[in-house]
CSV table of C-alpha atoms and ligand atoms in Angstrom, one decimal:
chain,number,residue,atom,x,y,z
A,22,MET,CA,-185.0,-115.0,-51.2
A,23,GLU,CA,-186.4,-112.8,-54.0
A,24,LYS,CA,-188.4,-115.8,-55.2
A,25,LYS,CA,-189.9,-116.3,-51.8
A,26,LEU,CA,-190.9,-112.6,-51.6
A,27,GLU,CA,-192.4,-113.0,-55.1
A,28,ARG,CA,-195.1,-115.2,-53.6
A,29,LEU,CA,-196.3,-112.4,-51.4
A,30,LYS,CA,-197.0,-110.1,-54.3
A,31,LYS,CA,-200.6,-111.4,-54.8
A,32,SER,CA,-202.4,-110.4,-51.6
A,33,ILE,CA,-200.6,-109.2,-48.6
A,34,TRP,CA,-202.2,-109.9,-45.3
A,35,VAL,CA,-201.1,-107.5,-42.6
A,36,PHE,CA,-201.0,-107.7,-38.9
A,37,HIS,CA,-201.1,-104.4,-37.0
A,38,LEU,CA,-198.4,-104.5,-34.4
A,39,ASN,CA,-198.5,-101.5,-32.1
A,40,THR,CA,-195.3,-101.3,-30.0
A,41,GLY,CA,-196.2,-98.2,-28.0
A,42,SER,CA,-197.1,-95.7,-30.5
A,43,CYS,CA,-199.1,-92.5,-29.8
A,44,ASN,CA,-202.0,-93.9,-31.9
A,45,GLY,CA,-201.5,-91.3,-34.6
A,46,CYS,CA,-200.1,-93.8,-37.0
A,47,ASP,CA,-202.6,-96.5,-36.0
A,48,ILE,CA,-205.5,-94.2,-36.9
A,49,GLU,CA,-203.8,-93.6,-40.3
A,50,ILE,CA,-203.7,-97.4,-40.9
A,51,LEU,CA,-207.4,-97.5,-40.3
A,52,ASP,CA,-207.8,-94.6,-42.7
A,53,ALA,CA,-206.0,-96.5,-45.4
A,54,LEU,CA,-208.4,-99.4,-45.0
A,55,THR,CA,-211.5,-97.2,-45.3
A,56,PRO,CA,-213.5,-97.2,-48.6
A,57,TYR,CA,-211.9,-93.9,-49.5
A,58,HIS,CA,-208.3,-95.1,-49.7
A,59,ASP,CA,-209.3,-98.8,-49.8
A,60,ALA,CA,-206.1,-100.7,-49.3
A,61,GLU,CA,-208.0,-103.9,-50.2
A,62,ARG,CA,-207.6,-102.9,-53.8
A,63,PHE,CA,-204.1,-104.4,-53.4
A,64,GLY,CA,-205.3,-107.4,-51.6
A,65,VAL,CA,-204.4,-106.1,-48.2
A,66,LYS,CA,-206.4,-107.6,-45.4
A,67,LEU,CA,-206.1,-106.9,-41.7
A,68,VAL,CA,-205.8,-110.2,-39.8
A,69,GLY,CA,-206.1,-110.8,-36.1
A,70,SER,CA,-203.1,-113.0,-35.5
A,71,PRO,CA,-199.5,-112.8,-36.6
A,72,ARG,CA,-199.7,-116.4,-37.6
A,73,HIS,CA,-201.9,-115.5,-40.6
A,74,ALA,CA,-199.9,-112.4,-41.6
A,75,ASP,CA,-197.3,-111.8,-44.3
A,76,VAL,CA,-196.5,-108.3,-43.3
A,77,LEU,CA,-196.2,-106.8,-39.9
A,78,LEU,CA,-197.2,-103.1,-39.8
A,79,LEU,CA,-195.0,-102.0,-36.9
A,80,THR,CA,-196.0,-98.6,-35.3
A,81,GLY,CA,-194.3,-97.0,-32.4
A,82,PRO,CA,-190.7,-96.8,-31.1
A,83,ILE,CA,-190.9,-100.3,-29.3
A,84,THR,CA,-191.1,-99.7,-25.6
A,85,LEU,CA,-189.2,-102.0,-23.3
A,86,GLU,CA,-192.5,-103.2,-22.0
A,87,SER,CA,-193.7,-104.3,-25.4
A,88,LEU,CA,-190.3,-105.7,-26.6
A,89,PRO,CA,-190.9,-109.4,-25.5
A,90,LYS,CA,-194.3,-109.4,-27.1
A,91,VAL,CA,-193.0,-107.9,-30.3
A,92,ILE,CA,-190.4,-110.6,-30.5
A,93,ASN,CA,-193.0,-113.2,-29.9
A,94,ALA,CA,-195.2,-111.8,-32.6
A,95,ILE,CA,-192.4,-111.7,-35.1
A,96,GLU,CA,-191.4,-115.2,-34.3
A,97,ALA,CA,-195.0,-116.4,-34.8
A,98,THR,CA,-195.2,-114.8,-38.3
A,99,PRO,CA,-194.5,-117.4,-41.0
A,100,ARG,CA,-191.6,-116.9,-43.4
A,101,PRO,CA,-191.2,-115.0,-45.6
A,102,ARG,CA,-191.9,-112.2,-43.2
A,103,ILE,CA,-191.8,-108.5,-43.9
A,104,ILE,CA,-191.7,-105.7,-41.4
A,105,VAL,CA,-193.1,-102.3,-42.5
A,106,ALA,CA,-191.9,-99.8,-39.9
A,107,LEU,CA,-194.4,-97.0,-39.9
A,108,GLY,CA,-193.9,-93.4,-38.9
A,109,SER,CA,-190.9,-91.6,-37.5
A,110,CYS,CA,-191.2,-93.8,-34.4
A,111,GLY,CA,-191.1,-97.1,-36.2
A,112,SER,CA,-188.4,-96.2,-38.7
A,113,GLY,CA,-186.0,-94.2,-36.5
A,114,GLY,CA,-187.3,-93.9,-33.0
A,115,GLY,CA,-188.9,-90.5,-33.6
A,116,ILE,CA,-188.9,-88.1,-30.7
A,117,TRP,CA,-188.5,-91.0,-28.4
A,118,HIS,CA,-185.3,-92.3,-30.0
A,119,ASP,CA,-183.1,-91.7,-26.9
A,120,THR,CA,-185.6,-92.0,-24.0
A,121,TYR,CA,-185.1,-94.5,-21.2
A,122,SER,CA,-188.2,-96.6,-21.9
A,123,THR,CA,-187.9,-97.3,-25.6
A,124,ILE,CA,-185.3,-99.1,-27.7
A,125,GLY,CA,-185.6,-96.5,-30.4
A,126,GLY,CA,-187.0,-97.9,-33.6
A,127,VAL,CA,-186.8,-100.9,-35.9
A,128,ASN,CA,-183.0,-100.8,-36.5
A,129,ASN,CA,-182.3,-101.6,-32.8
A,130,LEU,CA,-185.0,-104.2,-32.9
A,131,LEU,CA,-183.3,-105.9,-35.9
A,132,LYS,CA,-180.0,-106.0,-33.9
A,133,ILE,CA,-181.8,-107.8,-31.1
A,134,LEU,CA,-183.5,-110.2,-33.5
A,135,LYS,CA,-180.2,-111.0,-35.1
A,136,GLU,CA,-178.7,-111.9,-31.7
A,137,ARG,CA,-181.5,-114.3,-31.2
A,138,GLY,CA,-181.3,-115.8,-34.7
A,139,ILE,CA,-184.7,-114.6,-35.8
A,140,GLU,CA,-184.6,-113.7,-39.5
A,141,VAL,CA,-186.6,-111.0,-41.2
A,142,ASP,CA,-186.8,-111.2,-45.0
A,143,ALA,CA,-187.3,-107.5,-45.8
A,144,VAL,CA,-187.8,-104.3,-43.9
A,145,TYR,CA,-189.5,-101.2,-45.3
A,146,TYR,CA,-189.2,-97.8,-43.7
A,147,VAL,CA,-192.1,-95.3,-44.0
A,148,PRO,CA,-191.2,-91.9,-42.5
A,149,GLY,CA,-193.9,-89.4,-41.4
A,150,CYS,CA,-195.4,-88.3,-38.2
A,151,PRO,CA,-198.0,-89.5,-38.5
A,152,ILE,CA,-197.7,-91.2,-41.9
A,153,ARG,CA,-200.3,-90.1,-44.5
A,154,PRO,CA,-202.6,-92.9,-45.5
A,155,GLU,CA,-201.2,-92.3,-49.0
A,156,ALA,CA,-197.7,-93.0,-47.7
A,157,LEU,CA,-198.9,-96.4,-46.5
A,158,LEU,CA,-200.5,-97.1,-49.8
A,159,TYR,CA,-197.3,-96.1,-51.5
A,160,ALA,CA,-195.3,-98.4,-49.2
A,161,ILE,CA,-197.7,-101.3,-50.0
A,162,ALA,CA,-197.4,-100.5,-53.8
A,163,LEU,CA,-193.6,-100.5,-53.3
A,164,VAL,CA,-193.7,-103.9,-51.6
A,165,LYS,CA,-195.8,-105.2,-54.5
A,166,GLY,CA,-193.4,-103.6,-57.0
A,167,LEU,CA,-196.1,-101.3,-58.5
A,168,VAL,CA,-194.2,-98.0,-58.1
A,169,GLU,CA,-190.6,-96.9,-58.3
A,170,LYS,CA,-188.6,-96.1,-55.2
A,171,LYS,CA,-188.1,-92.3,-54.9
A,172,ALA,CA,-186.0,-91.9,-51.7
A,173,LYS,CA,-182.3,-91.4,-52.4
A,174,SER,CA,-179.5,-90.4,-50.2
A,175,LYS,CA,-177.8,-87.0,-51.1
A,176,VAL,CA,-174.3,-86.1,-50.2
A,177,ALA,CA,-173.0,-82.6,-50.8
A,178,VAL,CA,-169.5,-81.4,-50.0
A,179,VAL,CA,-168.9,-77.7,-49.7
A,180,GLU,CA,-165.7,-75.7,-49.5
B,1,MET,CA,-241.3,-106.6,-41.1
B,2,ASN,CA,-243.3,-107.7,-44.1
B,3,PRO,CA,-241.6,-109.7,-46.7
B,4,VAL,CA,-241.8,-107.1,-49.4
B,5,LYS,CA,-240.1,-104.5,-47.2
B,6,LYS,CA,-237.5,-107.1,-46.4
B,7,ILE,CA,-236.5,-107.2,-50.0
B,8,VAL,CA,-236.9,-103.5,-50.8
B,9,LYS,CA,-234.9,-102.2,-47.8
B,10,PRO,CA,-231.5,-103.5,-48.9
B,11,LEU,CA,-232.2,-102.2,-52.4
B,12,GLU,CA,-232.5,-98.7,-51.0
B,13,VAL,CA,-228.8,-98.9,-50.2
B,14,LEU,CA,-228.1,-99.3,-53.9
B,15,VAL,CA,-230.0,-96.1,-54.6
B,16,ILE,CA,-227.9,-94.2,-52.0
B,17,ALA,CA,-224.7,-95.8,-53.4
B,18,GLY,CA,-225.7,-94.7,-56.9
B,19,LYS,CA,-226.3,-91.2,-55.8
B,20,THR,CA,-222.9,-91.0,-54.0
B,21,GLY,CA,-221.0,-92.5,-56.8
B,22,LYS,CA,-217.5,-93.9,-56.5
B,23,VAL,CA,-215.3,-92.2,-53.8
B,24,THR,CA,-212.3,-94.5,-53.7
B,25,VAL,CA,-209.2,-92.7,-54.9
B,26,LYS,CA,-206.9,-94.2,-57.5
B,27,TYR,CA,-203.7,-93.4,-55.7
B,28,PRO,CA,-200.9,-94.5,-56.3
B,29,PHE,CA,-202.0,-94.3,-60.0
B,30,GLU,CA,-203.0,-90.7,-59.8
B,31,GLU,CA,-201.7,-87.5,-58.1
B,32,PRO,CA,-202.4,-87.6,-54.4
B,33,LEU,CA,-204.7,-85.0,-52.8
B,34,VAL,CA,-202.3,-82.9,-50.7
B,35,SER,CA,-203.4,-79.7,-49.0
B,36,PRO,CA,-201.1,-76.6,-49.3
B,37,GLU,CA,-200.7,-76.6,-45.5
B,38,PHE,CA,-199.3,-80.1,-45.5
B,39,ARG,CA,-195.7,-80.3,-44.2
B,40,GLY,CA,-193.4,-82.9,-45.7
B,41,LYS,CA,-189.7,-83.6,-46.0
B,42,ILE,CA,-187.3,-80.6,-45.7
B,43,GLU,CA,-184.6,-79.9,-48.2
B,44,ILE,CA,-181.4,-78.2,-47.3
B,45,ASP,CA,-179.6,-76.1,-49.9
B,46,PRO,CA,-175.9,-76.9,-49.7
B,47,ALA,CA,-175.1,-73.7,-51.6
B,48,LYS,CA,-176.6,-71.6,-48.8
B,49,CYS,CA,-176.1,-73.6,-45.6
B,50,ILE,CA,-173.3,-72.1,-43.5
B,51,GLY,CA,-173.0,-75.0,-41.0
B,52,CYS,CA,-174.0,-73.0,-37.9
B,53,GLY,CA,-176.0,-75.8,-36.3
B,54,ALA,CA,-179.0,-73.6,-35.3
B,55,CYS,CA,-181.3,-76.2,-36.9
B,56,VAL,CA,-179.6,-79.0,-35.0
B,57,ASN,CA,-180.5,-77.2,-31.7
B,58,ALA,CA,-184.1,-76.6,-32.7
B,59,CYS,CA,-184.8,-80.1,-34.0
B,60,PRO,CA,-187.0,-82.0,-31.4
B,61,PRO,CA,-186.1,-85.6,-32.4
B,62,ASN,CA,-182.5,-84.9,-33.4
B,63,ALA,CA,-183.3,-85.7,-37.0
B,64,LEU,CA,-180.6,-83.1,-37.8
B,65,GLU,CA,-177.3,-83.8,-36.3
B,66,MET,CA,-173.9,-82.2,-36.5
B,67,ILE,CA,-171.2,-84.8,-36.7
B,68,GLU,CA,-167.8,-83.2,-35.8
B,69,SER,CA,-164.5,-84.6,-36.8
B,70,GLU,CA,-161.0,-83.1,-36.7
B,71,ASP,CA,-161.4,-80.8,-39.7
B,72,LYS,CA,-164.9,-81.5,-40.9
B,73,LYS,CA,-168.4,-80.6,-39.8
B,74,THR,CA,-171.1,-82.8,-41.3
B,75,LEU,CA,-174.8,-81.9,-41.1
B,76,ARG,CA,-176.7,-85.1,-41.3
B,77,TYR,CA,-180.4,-85.2,-42.0
B,78,PHE,CA,-182.2,-88.5,-41.1
B,79,VAL,CA,-185.6,-88.3,-42.6
B,80,GLY,CA,-186.6,-91.5,-40.9
B,81,ARG,CA,-186.7,-89.6,-37.6
B,82,CYS,CA,-188.1,-86.3,-38.9
B,83,ILE,CA,-191.5,-85.3,-37.6
B,84,PHE,CA,-192.0,-82.6,-40.2
B,85,CYS,CA,-192.5,-79.8,-37.7
B,86,TRP,CA,-190.5,-77.4,-39.8
B,87,ARG,CA,-188.9,-75.7,-36.8
B,88,CYS,CA,-185.6,-75.9,-38.5
B,89,ILE,CA,-186.9,-73.7,-41.3
B,90,ASP,CA,-187.9,-71.0,-38.8
B,91,VAL,CA,-184.5,-70.9,-37.1
B,92,CYS,CA,-182.2,-71.1,-40.1
B,93,PRO,CA,-180.5,-67.7,-40.2
B,94,VAL,CA,-179.8,-67.8,-44.0
B,95,GLY,CA,-183.0,-69.5,-45.1
B,96,ALA,CA,-181.2,-72.5,-46.5
B,97,ILE,CA,-184.0,-74.9,-45.6
B,98,LYS,CA,-187.0,-75.3,-47.7
B,99,GLY,CA,-190.1,-77.3,-46.9
B,100,THR,CA,-191.5,-79.6,-49.5
B,101,ARG,CA,-194.8,-81.6,-49.7
B,102,GLU,CA,-192.9,-84.8,-50.4
B,103,PHE,CA,-194.1,-87.8,-48.4
B,104,GLU,CA,-193.5,-90.7,-50.7
B,105,LEU,CA,-190.3,-91.7,-48.8
B,106,ALA,CA,-190.8,-95.4,-48.2
B,107,THR,CA,-187.7,-97.4,-48.9
B,108,ASN,CA,-186.3,-100.8,-48.1
B,109,ASP,CA,-182.8,-99.5,-47.6
B,110,PRO,CA,-182.2,-97.4,-44.4
B,111,MET,CA,-179.2,-95.6,-46.1
B,112,ASP,CA,-181.7,-93.9,-48.5
B,113,LEU,CA,-183.0,-91.9,-45.5
B,114,TYR,CA,-179.8,-90.0,-44.8
B,115,ASP,CA,-178.7,-86.7,-46.4
B,116,TYR,CA,-175.3,-85.2,-45.7
B,117,ILE,CA,-173.7,-81.8,-46.1
B,118,VAL,CA,-170.0,-81.9,-45.4
B,119,HIS,CA,-168.4,-78.6,-44.3
B,120,SER,CA,-164.7,-77.9,-43.8
B,121,LYS,CA,-163.6,-76.1,-40.7
B,122,VAL,CA,-161.3,-73.1,-41.1
B,123,VAL,CA,-157.8,-73.2,-39.6
B,124,CYS,CA,-157.1,-70.8,-36.8
B,125,GLU,CA,-154.5,-68.2,-37.6
B,126,GLU,CA,-153.0,-68.3,-34.1
B,127,CYS,CA,-152.8,-71.9,-33.0
B,128,LYS,CA,-153.1,-73.5,-36.5
B,129,HIS,CA,-155.6,-76.0,-35.3
B,130,PRO,CA,-159.0,-76.3,-37.1
B,131,SER,CA,-161.5,-74.0,-35.5
B,132,SER,CA,-165.0,-75.0,-34.8
B,133,GLU,CA,-166.3,-72.7,-37.5
B,134,THR,CA,-166.7,-72.8,-41.2
B,135,ALA,CA,-165.5,-70.1,-43.6
B,136,ARG,CA,-169.2,-69.2,-44.4
B,137,MET,CA,-170.0,-68.8,-40.7
B,138,LEU,CA,-167.2,-66.3,-40.3
B,139,LYS,CA,-168.3,-64.4,-43.4
B,140,TYR,CA,-171.9,-64.3,-42.1
B,141,VAL,CA,-170.8,-62.9,-38.7
B,142,TRP,CA,-168.4,-60.4,-40.4
B,143,GLU,CA,-171.3,-59.1,-42.5
B,144,LYS,CA,-173.7,-58.7,-39.6
B,145,ALA,CA,-171.3,-57.3,-37.0
B,146,PRO,CA,-167.8,-56.4,-38.3
B,147,ILE,CA,-165.1,-57.2,-35.7
B,148,THR,CA,-161.5,-56.3,-35.9
B,149,GLU,CA,-159.0,-58.2,-38.0
B,150,ASN,CA,-157.4,-59.4,-34.7
B,151,TYR,CA,-160.4,-61.5,-33.8
B,152,ASN,CA,-161.5,-62.8,-37.2
B,153,ASN,CA,-160.0,-66.0,-38.4
B,154,LYS,CA,-159.2,-67.2,-34.9
B,155,CYS,CA,-160.7,-70.1,-33.1
B,156,PRO,CA,-163.0,-69.3,-30.2
B,157,GLU,CA,-160.4,-70.4,-27.7
B,158,CYS,CA,-157.7,-68.1,-29.1
B,159,ARG,CA,-160.2,-65.3,-29.6
B,160,LYS,CA,-161.1,-65.6,-25.9
B,161,LYS,CA,-157.5,-65.5,-24.9
B,162,SER,CA,-156.6,-62.5,-27.0
B,163,PHE,CA,-159.7,-60.7,-25.8
B,164,ILE,CA,-158.8,-61.3,-22.1
B,165,LYS,CA,-155.3,-60.2,-22.9
B,166,ALA,CA,-156.5,-57.0,-24.5
B,167,VAL,CA,-158.9,-56.1,-21.6
B,168,ALA,CA,-156.3,-56.9,-19.0
B,169,SER,CA,-153.6,-54.8,-20.7
B,170,ARG,CA,-156.0,-51.8,-20.9
B,171,ARG,CA,-156.9,-52.1,-17.2
B,172,ALA,CA,-153.5,-52.8,-15.8
B,173,GLY,CA,-150.9,-52.3,-18.6
B,174,PRO,CA,-149.5,-55.2,-20.6
B,175,ILE,CA,-149.7,-58.6,-18.9
B,176,GLY,CA,-146.5,-59.5,-17.0
B,177,GLU,CA,-145.7,-56.0,-15.9
B,178,LYS,CA,-146.4,-55.0,-12.3
B,179,ALA,CA,-148.7,-52.0,-12.1
C,215,SF4,S1,-194.6,-91.4,-35.7
C,215,SF4,FE1,-195.7,-89.7,-34.8
C,215,SF4,S2,-197.8,-90.1,-35.1
C,215,SF4,FE2,-196.7,-92.0,-35.5
C,215,SF4,S3,-196.7,-93.1,-33.5
C,215,SF4,FE3,-194.8,-91.9,-33.6
C,215,SF4,S4,-195.3,-89.9,-32.6
C,215,SF4,FE4,-197.3,-91.0,-33.1
C,216,SF4,S1,-188.8,-80.6,-39.7
C,216,SF4,FE1,-188.6,-80.7,-37.5
C,216,SF4,S2,-188.0,-82.8,-37.1
C,216,SF4,FE2,-187.6,-82.4,-39.3
C,216,SF4,S3,-185.5,-81.8,-39.4
C,216,SF4,FE3,-186.7,-79.9,-39.2
C,216,SF4,S4,-186.8,-79.5,-37.0
C,216,SF4,FE4,-186.1,-81.6,-37.2
C,217,SF4,S1,-179.5,-73.5,-39.5
C,217,SF4,FE1,-179.4,-73.3,-41.8
C,217,SF4,S2,-177.3,-72.5,-42.1
C,217,SF4,FE2,-177.3,-73.3,-40.0
C,217,SF4,S3,-176.6,-75.5,-40.2
C,217,SF4,FE3,-178.9,-75.5,-40.3
C,217,SF4,S4,-179.3,-75.4,-42.5
C,217,SF4,FE4,-177.2,-74.8,-42.3
């Protein structure tokens, strides 16, 4: 598995998969692709079809309406496939996590994918509402192994 | 357009580009440009938190949750759902929550996104069951509004009962006696 992902580390081609986001995170993706932040420094290229993509940039909490299309897009992505769940919506459902019309983030999507036997090689979570363009650059650098992971769970027991 | 202009015109762009210089940032190989107003991840100080749950009520996406068990109260912070509104900071009565400018939170393990603070519940003096409060909550209330020994260290249910008993006995004599 690791070896397969190793192949991705040269240039990652991304497909922007909006699953019902408010467009905040989508604008920040575009921001990261502008000459100012310039994600192309890392070989990132926005492609028009999931069939050409290595990484799916998933924004939004996955509405029920978009779910079948999301599954189709993930199925169409060649292995090894990586999902980068962007924003609070993508990574945890955000403020929509328990509403009637969304499934509440990528974790519930992974359960559905597992039931259907669709494999995903790696999932990255990028919290933020909206994400900063730097947060996306950081996530891309993390996928490519250029930076250290900083996030760490803390457990404190008092009295 | 005459052929000379056709060649010179694109070259003008080079002049403009030369004047502007290079704007692309070097991030992640340099410090990011973060304004002082930027709101990032929150940090809860376990030494100060009293486990009251005010932040849980205020949090719009339920990123903060109070998980109750028989004798423990666990405050769970799920940064993957946090929208960085900092409402929790405004409502915390003891100022245990601090806002940071941290945004480099990307991870490939969802478990990295959870922080926990585990509180123990106090035991009610009357019924000997764990009350819904923590020792620090009782201390906080005691300092703000001293109440009699009778009511401190009791669970809300027993406190209610003894209060009703006290009121009733003042109005109509001790309970059980006919007036
Ligand atoms: S995380 Fe926030 S900005 Fe991004 S899509 Fe969701 S609501 Fe919009
Ligand atoms: S900053 Fe807002 S979303 Fe995040 S934990 Fe506090 S109240 Fe909840
Ligand atoms: S409001 Fe403050 S003291 Fe109360 S549970 Fe939240 S962090 Fe702890």
